[in-house]
Amino acid sequence: MNLSNGIEYLAIPGPSVIPEKVLQAMHRSSPNIYEGELVKLTDNIVPKLCTVARTEGHVAMYIANGHGAWEAALANTADIGDKILVVATGRFGHGWGEIGQKNGLNTTVLDFGTSSTIDLAKLESALKKDKNYKAVLVTHVDTSTSVKNEIAPIRALLNNLNHEALLLVDCIASLACDEFHMDDWGVDVMVAACQKGIMVPPGVSFVFFNQKAKDRQKSLKMVASYWDWDPRINPDYYYKYFGGTAPTHHLYGLDVALDMLLKESIEAVWKRHEVLAKAIWAAIDEWAKGGELKANIQDKKLRSNAVTSLRVNKPNGTLLREWLQENTGLTIGIGLGMATPKDPNGDGFFRLGHMGHVNAQMIMALIATLETAMIAVGVPHGNNAINKAASVIAEL
Ligand SMILES: *Cc1c(COP(=O)(O)O)cnc(C)c1O
């Protein structure tokens, strides 16, 4: 007997669950890539993306994953040797900085560990100490720790210090899940990818930027040709949108996904993720009362609504994941970046992805199935979690 046959549920922090409508839109013959429907569809995707990002600025699209968008953002904002300040609150913050380092930027890392947000006082003294940083790199939601960093206070800090650094923000995990306002929060460059809140299979990523960033790019000595955002926002030929052949089928999926988000309204999308996250956290609070399990980020105000990182006694994180995978058709995320890959401590972490195309019945199933795994594996836990989670959803 195997109880995992049926619809599989990938509850990891990306790629996320893909809507049937998106898959169906992608399931078609190849379109003309020189003129007609695809060109119009791509032209229309641009303003839709900007609406989701809350910006009146520009967006360049790339056939790449999030790592590509990271590199693109840096290639358009800094020259080799330029100083950048990397603010890390988890593995992804470090990852972006490492790309800068490899590409010859002079990186300084401010590391806030694996379970805290940014300490603004420390950031302030780093910025005061060095006025030459060309960019400050911040991760809105670090998907390894599930911390959510406040962005507007960082802009206020830069403004108060008259610091010229551009504010670059990674919203790969958070866009269309956690509230984000690119223009109102004073973000100069924002990177995102299509396989998380945007609900499309991995393969397309985005760099949003404002006029200030656009002007900065013009002052650089060199911009790598493929990453140059300029032709991508002013394509005189269709192929220049993507610096070559367009990701044809992804674009059909992306168009439908954006329409779904905009039809629901971005505010409603944020709210849905907020309520669903609160249901998960209510369950965690109850589980924690009877045992070892706890959320990585204690303060709920600092948690993302897209992903939750959890701690248990090792090796129970890995045992829970494996049991779920084998017996239930549910896949939950590994504990990324909380320990080095070979360190057995890594077996004491796991993550729940609740980003994108998720609804109340899926999240209630996620909670109940995880509790089932705790019973099967023998992880002690409080007993009222499902009830508390149900109350959050029922009260909404
Ligand atoms: C997923 C993710 C990335 C990396 O994206 P890839 O598509 O895997 O390259 C970067 N930053 C954050 C915050 C992420 O969640």
Short mmCIF file of N, CA, C and O and ligand atoms in Angstrom, two decimals, residues 13-15 64-70 91-93 96 139-144 170-174 191 193-196 202-205 307 336 351 355, ligand 1:
data_model
loop_
_atom_site.label_atom_id
_atom_site.label_comp_id
_atom_site.label_asym_id
_atom_site.label_seq_id
_atom_site.Cartn_x
_atom_site.Cartn_y
_atom_site.Cartn_z
N PRO A 13 9.73 26.45 -0.67
CA PRO A 13 9.72 27.86 -1.08
C PRO A 13 10.29 28.07 -2.50
O PRO A 13 11.30 28.72 -2.69
N GLY A 14 9.65 27.50 -3.44
CA GLY A 14 9.93 27.71 -4.84
C GLY A 14 10.79 26.61 -5.44
O GLY A 14 11.77 26.21 -4.81
N PRO A 15 10.42 26.09 -6.64
CA PRO A 15 9.24 26.53 -7.38
C PRO A 15 7.96 26.23 -6.61
O PRO A 15 7.91 25.30 -5.81
N ALA A 64 16.40 33.50 -17.31
CA ALA A 64 17.34 33.18 -16.23
C ALA A 64 16.54 32.87 -14.98
O ALA A 64 15.37 33.22 -14.88
N ASN A 65 17.19 32.25 -14.02
CA ASN A 65 16.57 32.11 -12.70
C ASN A 65 16.94 33.33 -11.85
O ASN A 65 17.47 34.32 -12.37
N GLY A 66 16.68 33.24 -10.56
CA GLY A 66 16.97 34.38 -9.70
C GLY A 66 18.44 34.76 -9.68
O GLY A 66 18.79 35.95 -9.60
N HIS A 67 19.31 33.74 -9.75
CA HIS A 67 20.75 34.04 -9.77
C HIS A 67 21.12 34.93 -10.96
O HIS A 67 22.00 35.79 -10.85
N GLY A 68 20.46 34.70 -12.08
CA GLY A 68 20.69 35.54 -13.25
C GLY A 68 20.26 36.98 -13.00
O GLY A 68 20.95 37.93 -13.37
N ALA A 69 19.11 37.14 -12.35
CA ALA A 69 18.62 38.50 -12.04
C ALA A 69 19.57 39.19 -11.07
O ALA A 69 19.82 40.40 -11.18
N TRP A 70 20.11 38.44 -10.11
CA TRP A 70 21.12 39.00 -9.20
C TRP A 70 22.28 39.59 -10.00
O TRP A 70 22.73 40.71 -9.77
N ARG A 91 21.08 32.86 3.95
CA ARG A 91 21.90 32.34 2.86
C ARG A 91 21.78 33.17 1.58
O ARG A 91 22.73 33.34 0.83
N PHE A 92 20.57 33.66 1.29
CA PHE A 92 20.37 34.34 0.01
C PHE A 92 21.06 35.69 -0.04
O PHE A 92 21.56 36.10 -1.09
N GLY A 93 21.11 36.37 1.09
CA GLY A 93 21.86 37.61 1.15
C GLY A 93 23.33 37.37 0.80
O GLY A 93 23.92 38.08 -0.02
N TRP A 96 23.94 36.59 -3.02
CA TRP A 96 23.97 37.75 -3.93
C TRP A 96 25.34 38.44 -3.83
O TRP A 96 25.96 38.81 -4.83
N THR A 139 17.94 41.77 1.14
CA THR A 139 16.97 40.73 0.79
C THR A 139 15.67 41.04 1.53
O THR A 139 15.68 41.14 2.76
N HIS A 140 14.59 41.24 0.81
CA HIS A 140 13.32 41.56 1.47
C HIS A 140 12.92 40.39 2.37
O HIS A 140 12.79 40.54 3.58
N VAL A 141 12.74 39.22 1.76
CA VAL A 141 12.51 38.00 2.53
C VAL A 141 13.65 37.05 2.23
O VAL A 141 13.85 36.67 1.07
N ASP A 142 14.41 36.68 3.25
CA ASP A 142 15.45 35.67 3.01
C ASP A 142 14.80 34.30 3.18
O ASP A 142 14.35 33.94 4.27
N THR A 143 14.77 33.57 2.11
CA THR A 143 14.03 32.31 2.02
C THR A 143 14.65 31.20 2.87
O THR A 143 14.01 30.20 3.15
N SER A 144 15.90 31.37 3.29
CA SER A 144 16.52 30.34 4.13
C SER A 144 16.06 30.50 5.58
O SER A 144 15.70 29.52 6.23
N ASP A 170 16.20 42.30 -3.13
CA ASP A 170 15.84 40.97 -3.65
C ASP A 170 14.44 40.62 -3.16
O ASP A 170 14.23 40.41 -1.97
N CYS A 171 13.49 40.60 -4.10
CA CYS A 171 12.10 40.22 -3.77
C CYS A 171 11.74 38.90 -4.43
O CYS A 171 10.56 38.65 -4.72
N ILE A 172 12.74 38.06 -4.66
CA ILE A 172 12.47 36.81 -5.38
C ILE A 172 11.46 35.95 -4.63
O ILE A 172 10.55 35.37 -5.22
N ALA A 173 11.60 35.90 -3.30
CA ALA A 173 10.66 35.08 -2.52
C ALA A 173 9.37 35.83 -2.22
O ALA A 173 8.32 35.21 -2.04
N SER A 174 9.44 37.14 -2.13
CA SER A 174 8.33 37.88 -1.53
C SER A 174 7.36 38.50 -2.53
O SER A 174 6.20 38.76 -2.18
N VAL A 191 14.91 42.86 -7.75
CA VAL A 191 14.99 41.65 -8.56
C VAL A 191 13.92 40.66 -8.12
O VAL A 191 13.59 40.54 -6.95
N ALA A 193 11.82 36.72 -9.64
CA ALA A 193 11.84 35.59 -10.58
C ALA A 193 10.42 35.03 -10.67
O ALA A 193 9.59 35.30 -9.80
N CYS A 194 10.17 34.25 -11.72
CA CYS A 194 8.76 33.90 -12.00
C CYS A 194 8.25 32.69 -11.25
O CYS A 194 7.06 32.42 -11.27
N GLN A 195 9.13 31.93 -10.56
CA GLN A 195 8.69 30.62 -10.06
C GLN A 195 8.24 30.61 -8.60
O GLN A 195 8.08 29.56 -8.02
N LYS A 196 8.05 31.79 -8.02
CA LYS A 196 7.61 31.81 -6.62
C LYS A 196 6.22 32.43 -6.55
O LYS A 196 5.28 31.83 -7.04
N PRO A 202 10.11 27.77 -13.33
CA PRO A 202 11.35 28.55 -13.33
C PRO A 202 11.87 28.83 -14.74
O PRO A 202 11.71 27.99 -15.63
N GLY A 203 12.49 29.97 -14.95
CA GLY A 203 13.07 30.24 -16.26
C GLY A 203 13.06 31.69 -16.70
O GLY A 203 13.78 32.04 -17.62
N VAL A 204 12.25 32.53 -16.05
CA VAL A 204 12.27 33.95 -16.40
C VAL A 204 12.46 34.75 -15.11
O VAL A 204 11.86 34.44 -14.09
N SER A 205 13.34 35.75 -15.17
CA SER A 205 13.50 36.61 -14.01
C SER A 205 13.46 38.08 -14.44
O SER A 205 13.50 38.38 -15.64
N VAL A 307 6.99 32.00 3.39
CA VAL A 307 7.81 30.83 3.76
C VAL A 307 8.02 30.87 5.27
O VAL A 307 8.15 31.95 5.85
N LEU A 336 17.59 25.10 4.45
CA LEU A 336 18.69 25.66 3.66
C LEU A 336 19.45 26.73 4.44
O LEU A 336 18.85 27.60 5.05
N ARG A 351 11.60 23.69 6.09
CA ARG A 351 10.85 24.90 5.73
C ARG A 351 9.52 24.55 5.06
O ARG A 351 9.43 23.55 4.35
N MET A 355 3.80 30.07 -0.65
CA MET A 355 3.82 31.19 -1.58
C MET A 355 3.03 30.84 -2.84
O MET A 355 2.97 29.68 -3.25
C1 LIG B 1 14.81 31.53 -4.71
C2 LIG B 1 15.57 32.71 -4.30
C3 LIG B 1 16.74 33.10 -4.96
C4 LIG B 1 17.38 32.29 -6.02
O1 LIG B 1 16.57 32.11 -7.11
P1 LIG B 1 16.95 30.98 -8.19
O2 LIG B 1 15.83 31.07 -9.16
O3 LIG B 1 17.02 29.69 -7.46
O4 LIG B 1 18.26 31.35 -8.78
C5 LIG B 1 17.34 34.27 -4.56
N1 LIG B 1 16.86 35.01 -3.55
C6 LIG B 1 15.74 34.66 -2.88
C7 LIG B 1 15.25 35.53 -1.77
C8 LIG B 1 15.07 33.50 -3.23
O5 LIG B 1 13.97 33.15 -2.57
#
